[in-house]
mmCIF file of C-alpha atoms in Angstrom:
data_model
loop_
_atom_site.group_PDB
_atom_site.id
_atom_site.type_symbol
_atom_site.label_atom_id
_atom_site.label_comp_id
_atom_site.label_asym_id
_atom_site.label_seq_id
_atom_site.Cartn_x
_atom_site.Cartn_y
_atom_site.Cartn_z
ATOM 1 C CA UNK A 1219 196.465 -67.579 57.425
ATOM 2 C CA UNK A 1220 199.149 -69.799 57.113
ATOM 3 C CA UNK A 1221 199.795 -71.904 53.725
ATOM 4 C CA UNK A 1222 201.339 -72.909 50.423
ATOM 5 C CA UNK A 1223 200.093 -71.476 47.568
ATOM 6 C CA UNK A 1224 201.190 -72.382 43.451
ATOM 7 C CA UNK A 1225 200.541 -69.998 40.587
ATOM 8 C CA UNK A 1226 199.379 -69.635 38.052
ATOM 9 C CA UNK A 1227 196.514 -72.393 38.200
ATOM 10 C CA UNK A 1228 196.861 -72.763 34.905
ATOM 11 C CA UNK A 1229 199.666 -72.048 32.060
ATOM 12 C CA UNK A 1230 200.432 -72.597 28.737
ATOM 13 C CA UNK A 1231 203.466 -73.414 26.950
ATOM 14 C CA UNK A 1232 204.571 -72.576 23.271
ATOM 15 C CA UNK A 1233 207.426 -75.232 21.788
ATOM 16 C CA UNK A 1234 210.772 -74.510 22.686
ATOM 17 C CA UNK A 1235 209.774 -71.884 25.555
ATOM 18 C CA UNK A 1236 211.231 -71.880 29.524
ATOM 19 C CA UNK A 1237 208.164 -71.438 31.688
ATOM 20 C CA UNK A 1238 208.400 -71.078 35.286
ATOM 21 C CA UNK A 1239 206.182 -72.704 38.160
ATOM 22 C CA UNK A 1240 205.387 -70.403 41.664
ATOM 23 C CA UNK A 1241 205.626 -72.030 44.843
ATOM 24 C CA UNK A 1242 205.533 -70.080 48.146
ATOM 25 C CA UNK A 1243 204.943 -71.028 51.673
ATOM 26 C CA UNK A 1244 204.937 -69.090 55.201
ATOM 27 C CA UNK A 1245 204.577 -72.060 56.888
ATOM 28 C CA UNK A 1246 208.101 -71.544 58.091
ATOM 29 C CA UNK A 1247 208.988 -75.117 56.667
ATOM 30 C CA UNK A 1248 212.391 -76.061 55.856
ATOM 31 C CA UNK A 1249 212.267 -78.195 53.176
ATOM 32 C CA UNK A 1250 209.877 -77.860 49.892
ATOM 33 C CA UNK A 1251 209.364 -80.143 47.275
ATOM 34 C CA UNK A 1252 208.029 -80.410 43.430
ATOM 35 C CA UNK A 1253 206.046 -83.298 42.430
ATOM 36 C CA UNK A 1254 204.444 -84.125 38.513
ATOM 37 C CA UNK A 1255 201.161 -86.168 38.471
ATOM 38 C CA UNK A 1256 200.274 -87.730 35.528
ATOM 39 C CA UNK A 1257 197.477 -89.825 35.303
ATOM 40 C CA UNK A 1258 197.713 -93.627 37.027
ATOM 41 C CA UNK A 1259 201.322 -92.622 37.669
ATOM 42 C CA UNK A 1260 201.113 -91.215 41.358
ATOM 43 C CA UNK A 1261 203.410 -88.655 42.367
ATOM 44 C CA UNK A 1262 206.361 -88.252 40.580
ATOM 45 C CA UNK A 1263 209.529 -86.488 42.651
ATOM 46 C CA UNK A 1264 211.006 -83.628 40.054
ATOM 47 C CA UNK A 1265 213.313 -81.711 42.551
ATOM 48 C CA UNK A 1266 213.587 -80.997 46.767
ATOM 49 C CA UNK A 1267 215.550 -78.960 48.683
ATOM 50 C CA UNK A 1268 215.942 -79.311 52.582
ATOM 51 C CA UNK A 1269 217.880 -76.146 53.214
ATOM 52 C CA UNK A 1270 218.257 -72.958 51.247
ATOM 53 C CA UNK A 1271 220.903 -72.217 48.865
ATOM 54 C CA UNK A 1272 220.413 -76.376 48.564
ATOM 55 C CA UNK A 1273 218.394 -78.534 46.267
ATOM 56 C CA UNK A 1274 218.701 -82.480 45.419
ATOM 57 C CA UNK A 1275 217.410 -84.453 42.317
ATOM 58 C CA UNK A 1276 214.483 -86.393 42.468
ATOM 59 C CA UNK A 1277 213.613 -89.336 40.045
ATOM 60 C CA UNK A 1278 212.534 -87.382 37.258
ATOM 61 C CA UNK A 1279 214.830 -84.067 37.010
ATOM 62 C CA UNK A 1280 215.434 -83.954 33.918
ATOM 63 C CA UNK A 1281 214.094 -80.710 31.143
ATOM 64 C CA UNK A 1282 213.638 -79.142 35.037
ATOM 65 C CA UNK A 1283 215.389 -76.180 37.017
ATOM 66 C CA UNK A 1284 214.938 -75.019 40.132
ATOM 67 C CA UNK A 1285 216.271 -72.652 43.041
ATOM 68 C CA UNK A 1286 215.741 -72.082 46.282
ATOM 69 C CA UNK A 1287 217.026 -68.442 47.308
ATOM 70 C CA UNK A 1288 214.316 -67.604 50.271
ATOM 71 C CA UNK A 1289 213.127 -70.599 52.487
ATOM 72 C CA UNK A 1290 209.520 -69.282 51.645
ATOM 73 C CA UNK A 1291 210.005 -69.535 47.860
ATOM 74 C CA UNK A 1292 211.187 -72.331 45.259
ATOM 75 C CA UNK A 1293 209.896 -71.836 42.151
ATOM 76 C CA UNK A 1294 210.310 -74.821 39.346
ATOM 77 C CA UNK A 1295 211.302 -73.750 35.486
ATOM 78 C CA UNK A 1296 210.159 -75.760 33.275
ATOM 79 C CA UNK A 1297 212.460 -75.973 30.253
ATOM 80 C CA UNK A 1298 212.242 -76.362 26.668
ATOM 81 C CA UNK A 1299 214.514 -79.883 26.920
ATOM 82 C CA UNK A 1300 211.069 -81.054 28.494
ATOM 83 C CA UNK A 1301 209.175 -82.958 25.715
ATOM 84 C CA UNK A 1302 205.989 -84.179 27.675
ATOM 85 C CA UNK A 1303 205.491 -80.948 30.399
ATOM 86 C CA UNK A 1304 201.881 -81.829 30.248
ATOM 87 C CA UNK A 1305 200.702 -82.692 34.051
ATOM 88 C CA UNK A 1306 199.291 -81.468 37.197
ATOM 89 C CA UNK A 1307 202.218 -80.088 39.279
ATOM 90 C CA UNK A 1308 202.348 -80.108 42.741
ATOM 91 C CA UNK A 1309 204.359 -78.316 45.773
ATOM 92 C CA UNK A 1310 204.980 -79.117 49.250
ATOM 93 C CA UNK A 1311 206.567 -78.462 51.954
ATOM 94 C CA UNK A 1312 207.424 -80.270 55.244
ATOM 95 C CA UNK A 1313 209.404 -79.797 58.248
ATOM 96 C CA UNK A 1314 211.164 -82.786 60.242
ATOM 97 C CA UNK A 1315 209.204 -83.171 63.927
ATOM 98 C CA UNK A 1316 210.809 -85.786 66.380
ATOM 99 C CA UNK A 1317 211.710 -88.139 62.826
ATOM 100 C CA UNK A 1318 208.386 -87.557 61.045
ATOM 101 C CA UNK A 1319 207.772 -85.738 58.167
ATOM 102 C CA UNK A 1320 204.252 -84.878 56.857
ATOM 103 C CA UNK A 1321 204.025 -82.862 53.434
ATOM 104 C CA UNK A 1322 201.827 -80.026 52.780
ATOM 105 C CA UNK A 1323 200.215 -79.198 49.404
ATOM 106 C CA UNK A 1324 199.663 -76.510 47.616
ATOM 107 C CA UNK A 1325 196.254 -76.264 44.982
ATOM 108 C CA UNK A 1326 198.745 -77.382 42.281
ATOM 109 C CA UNK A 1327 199.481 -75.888 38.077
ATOM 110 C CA UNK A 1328 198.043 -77.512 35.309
ATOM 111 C CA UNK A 1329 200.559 -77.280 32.761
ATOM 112 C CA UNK A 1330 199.415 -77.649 29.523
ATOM 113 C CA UNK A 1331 201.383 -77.290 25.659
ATOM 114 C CA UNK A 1332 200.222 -75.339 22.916
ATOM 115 C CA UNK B 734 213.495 -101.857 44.703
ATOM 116 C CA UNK B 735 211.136 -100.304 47.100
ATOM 117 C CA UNK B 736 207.759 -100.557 45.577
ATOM 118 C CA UNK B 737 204.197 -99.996 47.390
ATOM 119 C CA UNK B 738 201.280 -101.129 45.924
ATOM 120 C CA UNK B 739 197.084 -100.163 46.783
ATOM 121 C CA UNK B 740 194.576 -101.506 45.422
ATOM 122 C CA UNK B 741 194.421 -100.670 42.023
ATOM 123 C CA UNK B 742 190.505 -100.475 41.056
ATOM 124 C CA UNK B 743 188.418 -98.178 42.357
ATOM 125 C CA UNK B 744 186.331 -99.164 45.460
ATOM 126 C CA UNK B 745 182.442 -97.992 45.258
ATOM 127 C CA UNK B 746 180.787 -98.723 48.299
ATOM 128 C CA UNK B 747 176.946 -97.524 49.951
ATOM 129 C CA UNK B 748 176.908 -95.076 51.870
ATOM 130 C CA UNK B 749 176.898 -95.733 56.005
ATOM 131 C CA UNK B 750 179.431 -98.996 55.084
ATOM 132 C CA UNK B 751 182.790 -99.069 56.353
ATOM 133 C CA UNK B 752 185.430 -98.535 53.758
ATOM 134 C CA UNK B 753 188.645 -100.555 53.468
ATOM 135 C CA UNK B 754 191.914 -99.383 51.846
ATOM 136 C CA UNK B 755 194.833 -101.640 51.220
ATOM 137 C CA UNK B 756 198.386 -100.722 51.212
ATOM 138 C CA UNK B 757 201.347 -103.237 50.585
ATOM 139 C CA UNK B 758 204.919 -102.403 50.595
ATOM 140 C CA UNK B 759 208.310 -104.606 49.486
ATOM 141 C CA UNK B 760 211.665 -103.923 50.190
ATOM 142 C CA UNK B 761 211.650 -101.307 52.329
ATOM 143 C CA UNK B 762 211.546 -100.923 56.461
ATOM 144 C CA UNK B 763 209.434 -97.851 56.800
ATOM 145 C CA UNK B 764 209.615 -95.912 60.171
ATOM 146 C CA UNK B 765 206.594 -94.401 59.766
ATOM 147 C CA UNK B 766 203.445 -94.534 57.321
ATOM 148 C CA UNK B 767 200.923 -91.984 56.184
ATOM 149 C CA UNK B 768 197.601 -91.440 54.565
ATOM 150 C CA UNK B 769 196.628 -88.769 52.324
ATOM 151 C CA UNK B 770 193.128 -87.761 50.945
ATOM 152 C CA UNK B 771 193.166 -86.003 47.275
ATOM 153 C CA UNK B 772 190.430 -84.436 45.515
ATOM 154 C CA UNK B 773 190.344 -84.000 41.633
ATOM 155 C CA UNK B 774 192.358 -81.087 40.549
ATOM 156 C CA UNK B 775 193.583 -80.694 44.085
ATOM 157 C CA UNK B 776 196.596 -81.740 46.014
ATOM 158 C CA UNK B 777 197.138 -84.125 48.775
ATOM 159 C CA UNK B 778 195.783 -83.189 52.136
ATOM 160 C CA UNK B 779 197.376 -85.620 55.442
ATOM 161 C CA UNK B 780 195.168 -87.755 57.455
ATOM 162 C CA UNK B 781 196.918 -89.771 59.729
ATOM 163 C CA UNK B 782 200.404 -90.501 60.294
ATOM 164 C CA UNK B 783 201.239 -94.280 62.178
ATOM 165 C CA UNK B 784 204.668 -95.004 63.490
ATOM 166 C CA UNK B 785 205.969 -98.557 63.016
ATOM 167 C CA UNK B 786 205.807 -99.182 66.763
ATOM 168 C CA UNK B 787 202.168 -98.599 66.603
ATOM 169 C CA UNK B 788 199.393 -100.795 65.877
ATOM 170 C CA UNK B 789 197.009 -99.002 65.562
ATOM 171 C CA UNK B 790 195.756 -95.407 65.401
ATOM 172 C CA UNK B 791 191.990 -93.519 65.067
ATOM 173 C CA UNK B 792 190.921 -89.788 64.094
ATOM 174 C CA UNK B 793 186.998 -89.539 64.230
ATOM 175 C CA UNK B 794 185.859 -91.747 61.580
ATOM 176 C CA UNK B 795 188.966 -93.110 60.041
ATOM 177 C CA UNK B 796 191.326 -96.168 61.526
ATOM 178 C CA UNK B 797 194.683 -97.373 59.960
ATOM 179 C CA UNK B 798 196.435 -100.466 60.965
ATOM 180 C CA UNK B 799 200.049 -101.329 60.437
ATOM 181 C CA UNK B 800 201.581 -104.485 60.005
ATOM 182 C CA UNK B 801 205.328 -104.786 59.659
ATOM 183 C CA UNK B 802 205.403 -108.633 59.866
ATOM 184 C CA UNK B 803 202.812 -108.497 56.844
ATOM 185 C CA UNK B 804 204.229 -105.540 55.495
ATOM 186 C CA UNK B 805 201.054 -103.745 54.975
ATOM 187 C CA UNK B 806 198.637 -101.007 55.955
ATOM 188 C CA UNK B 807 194.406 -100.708 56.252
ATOM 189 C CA UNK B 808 192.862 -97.464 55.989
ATOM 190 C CA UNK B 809 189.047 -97.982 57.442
ATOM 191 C CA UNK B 810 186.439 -95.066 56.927
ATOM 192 C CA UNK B 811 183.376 -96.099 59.272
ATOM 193 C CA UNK B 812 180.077 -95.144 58.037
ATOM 194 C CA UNK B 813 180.745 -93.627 55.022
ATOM 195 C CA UNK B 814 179.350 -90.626 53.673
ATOM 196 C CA UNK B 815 179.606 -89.412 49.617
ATOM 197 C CA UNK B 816 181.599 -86.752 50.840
ATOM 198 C CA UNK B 817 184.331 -89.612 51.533
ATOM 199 C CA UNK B 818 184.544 -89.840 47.870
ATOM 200 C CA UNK B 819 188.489 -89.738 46.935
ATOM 201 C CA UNK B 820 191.492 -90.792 45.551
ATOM 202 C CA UNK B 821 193.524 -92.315 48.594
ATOM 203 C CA UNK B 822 197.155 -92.064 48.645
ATOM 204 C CA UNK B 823 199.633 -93.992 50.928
ATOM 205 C CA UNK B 824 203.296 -93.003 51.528
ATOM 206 C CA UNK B 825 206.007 -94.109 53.423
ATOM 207 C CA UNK B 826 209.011 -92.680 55.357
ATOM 208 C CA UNK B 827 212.236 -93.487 57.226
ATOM 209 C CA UNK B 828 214.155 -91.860 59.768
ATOM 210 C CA UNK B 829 215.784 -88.487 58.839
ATOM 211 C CA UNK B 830 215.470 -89.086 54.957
ATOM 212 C CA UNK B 831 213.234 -86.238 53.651
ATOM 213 C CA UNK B 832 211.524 -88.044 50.849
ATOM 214 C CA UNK B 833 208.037 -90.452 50.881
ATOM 215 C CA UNK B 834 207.685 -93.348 48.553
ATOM 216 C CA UNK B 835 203.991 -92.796 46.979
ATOM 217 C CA UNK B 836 201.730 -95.514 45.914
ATOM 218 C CA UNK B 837 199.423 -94.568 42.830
ATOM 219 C CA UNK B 838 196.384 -94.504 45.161
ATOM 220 C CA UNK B 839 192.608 -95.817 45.583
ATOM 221 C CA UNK B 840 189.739 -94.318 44.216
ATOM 222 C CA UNK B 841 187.032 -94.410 46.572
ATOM 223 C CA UNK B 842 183.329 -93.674 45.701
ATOM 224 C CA UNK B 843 180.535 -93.698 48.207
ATOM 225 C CA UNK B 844 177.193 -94.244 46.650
ATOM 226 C CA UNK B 845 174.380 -92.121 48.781
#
């Protein structure tokens, strides 16, 4: 059963503690992606990477790590220099088909702060 | 700067009606454009994709349009059903480049 899947569905943070997002796929997709939803903001790029060992900024990187050491896996830390982590995060992952790219979702983390 | 724009209040709509989503787009030269369906608390499931050569493109129920000239993109859901209910998300790609330019997405609510 092939898929991307996010844990936890839910987490908490305490102030000035690193937590850190799962994102895995056996999809056999190349690149993956981390997206924060806030509400009437749309998706919000964090971080993607389209190779492993590889990983690009998106428009909002900042107070957010990741890494990409297994093409199935790249999790997203969430760090303490992150002073509004409260959102619905999302993963995907894609691969590139004759030009095309079409990005699969996982069930998302609601991250919320103590 | 590249900016896409749907409509920005929800749609509600009776149910068997057709449903029409709206999605404009500035500076930019898409080669391709997409529609996503998202559920609350979920994430973004793909609908249909439509090249920038094409006109037009169907899957069951649901019809998208594309307009370069205009710059813009209809989503059509024929007879509607409350299950339709949604937020609907556009996004646009180009060529090689690995990232989509979201809109913020319609809410769509189907009345039985």
């Amino acid at each position: 059963d092939g898929g991307i899947t996010q844990s936890p569905k839910y987490l908490f943070r305490k102030e000035g503690q690193n937590v850190t997002l799962s994102c895995e796929q056996n999809l056999n997709h190349d690149a993956m992606y981390w997206y924060r939803q806030d509400p009437g903001q749309g998706l919000r790029l964090i971080y993607y990477s389209q190779i492993v060992n590889d990983f690009q900024k998106g428009d909002i990187a900042e107070g957010y790590s990741v890494s990409r050491e297994k093409k199935e896996s790249f999790p997203l830390t969430v760090t303490s220099a992150q002073k509004n982590p409260t959102a619905f995060y999302l993963c995907a992952s894609s691969t590139l088909a004759g030009g095309l790219e079409t990005q699969y979702f996982g069930p998302g983390t609601r991250l919320l702060v103590l | 700067s590249q900016k896409i724009e749907q409509n920005s209040e929800a749609l509600n709509i009776q149910e068997g009606k057709t449903a029409t989503l709206t999605c404009n787009y500035t500076n930019y030269s898409p080669a391709y454009l997409q529609w996503y369906r998202q559920d609350p608390g979920r994430g973004p499931v793909f609908l249909l994709l439509i090249r920038e050569n094409e006109k037009e493109k169907r899957k069951e129920r649901l019809k998208v349009t594309f307009d370069t000239t205009l710059k813009q993109s209809l989503f059509h859901i024929t007879a509607s059903q409350p299950a339709d209910s949604a937020t609907y998300l556009c996004a646009l790609g180009a060529g090689n480049n690995r990232k989509l330019i979201w809109g913020l997405g319609t809410s769509l609510a189907v009345n039985p």
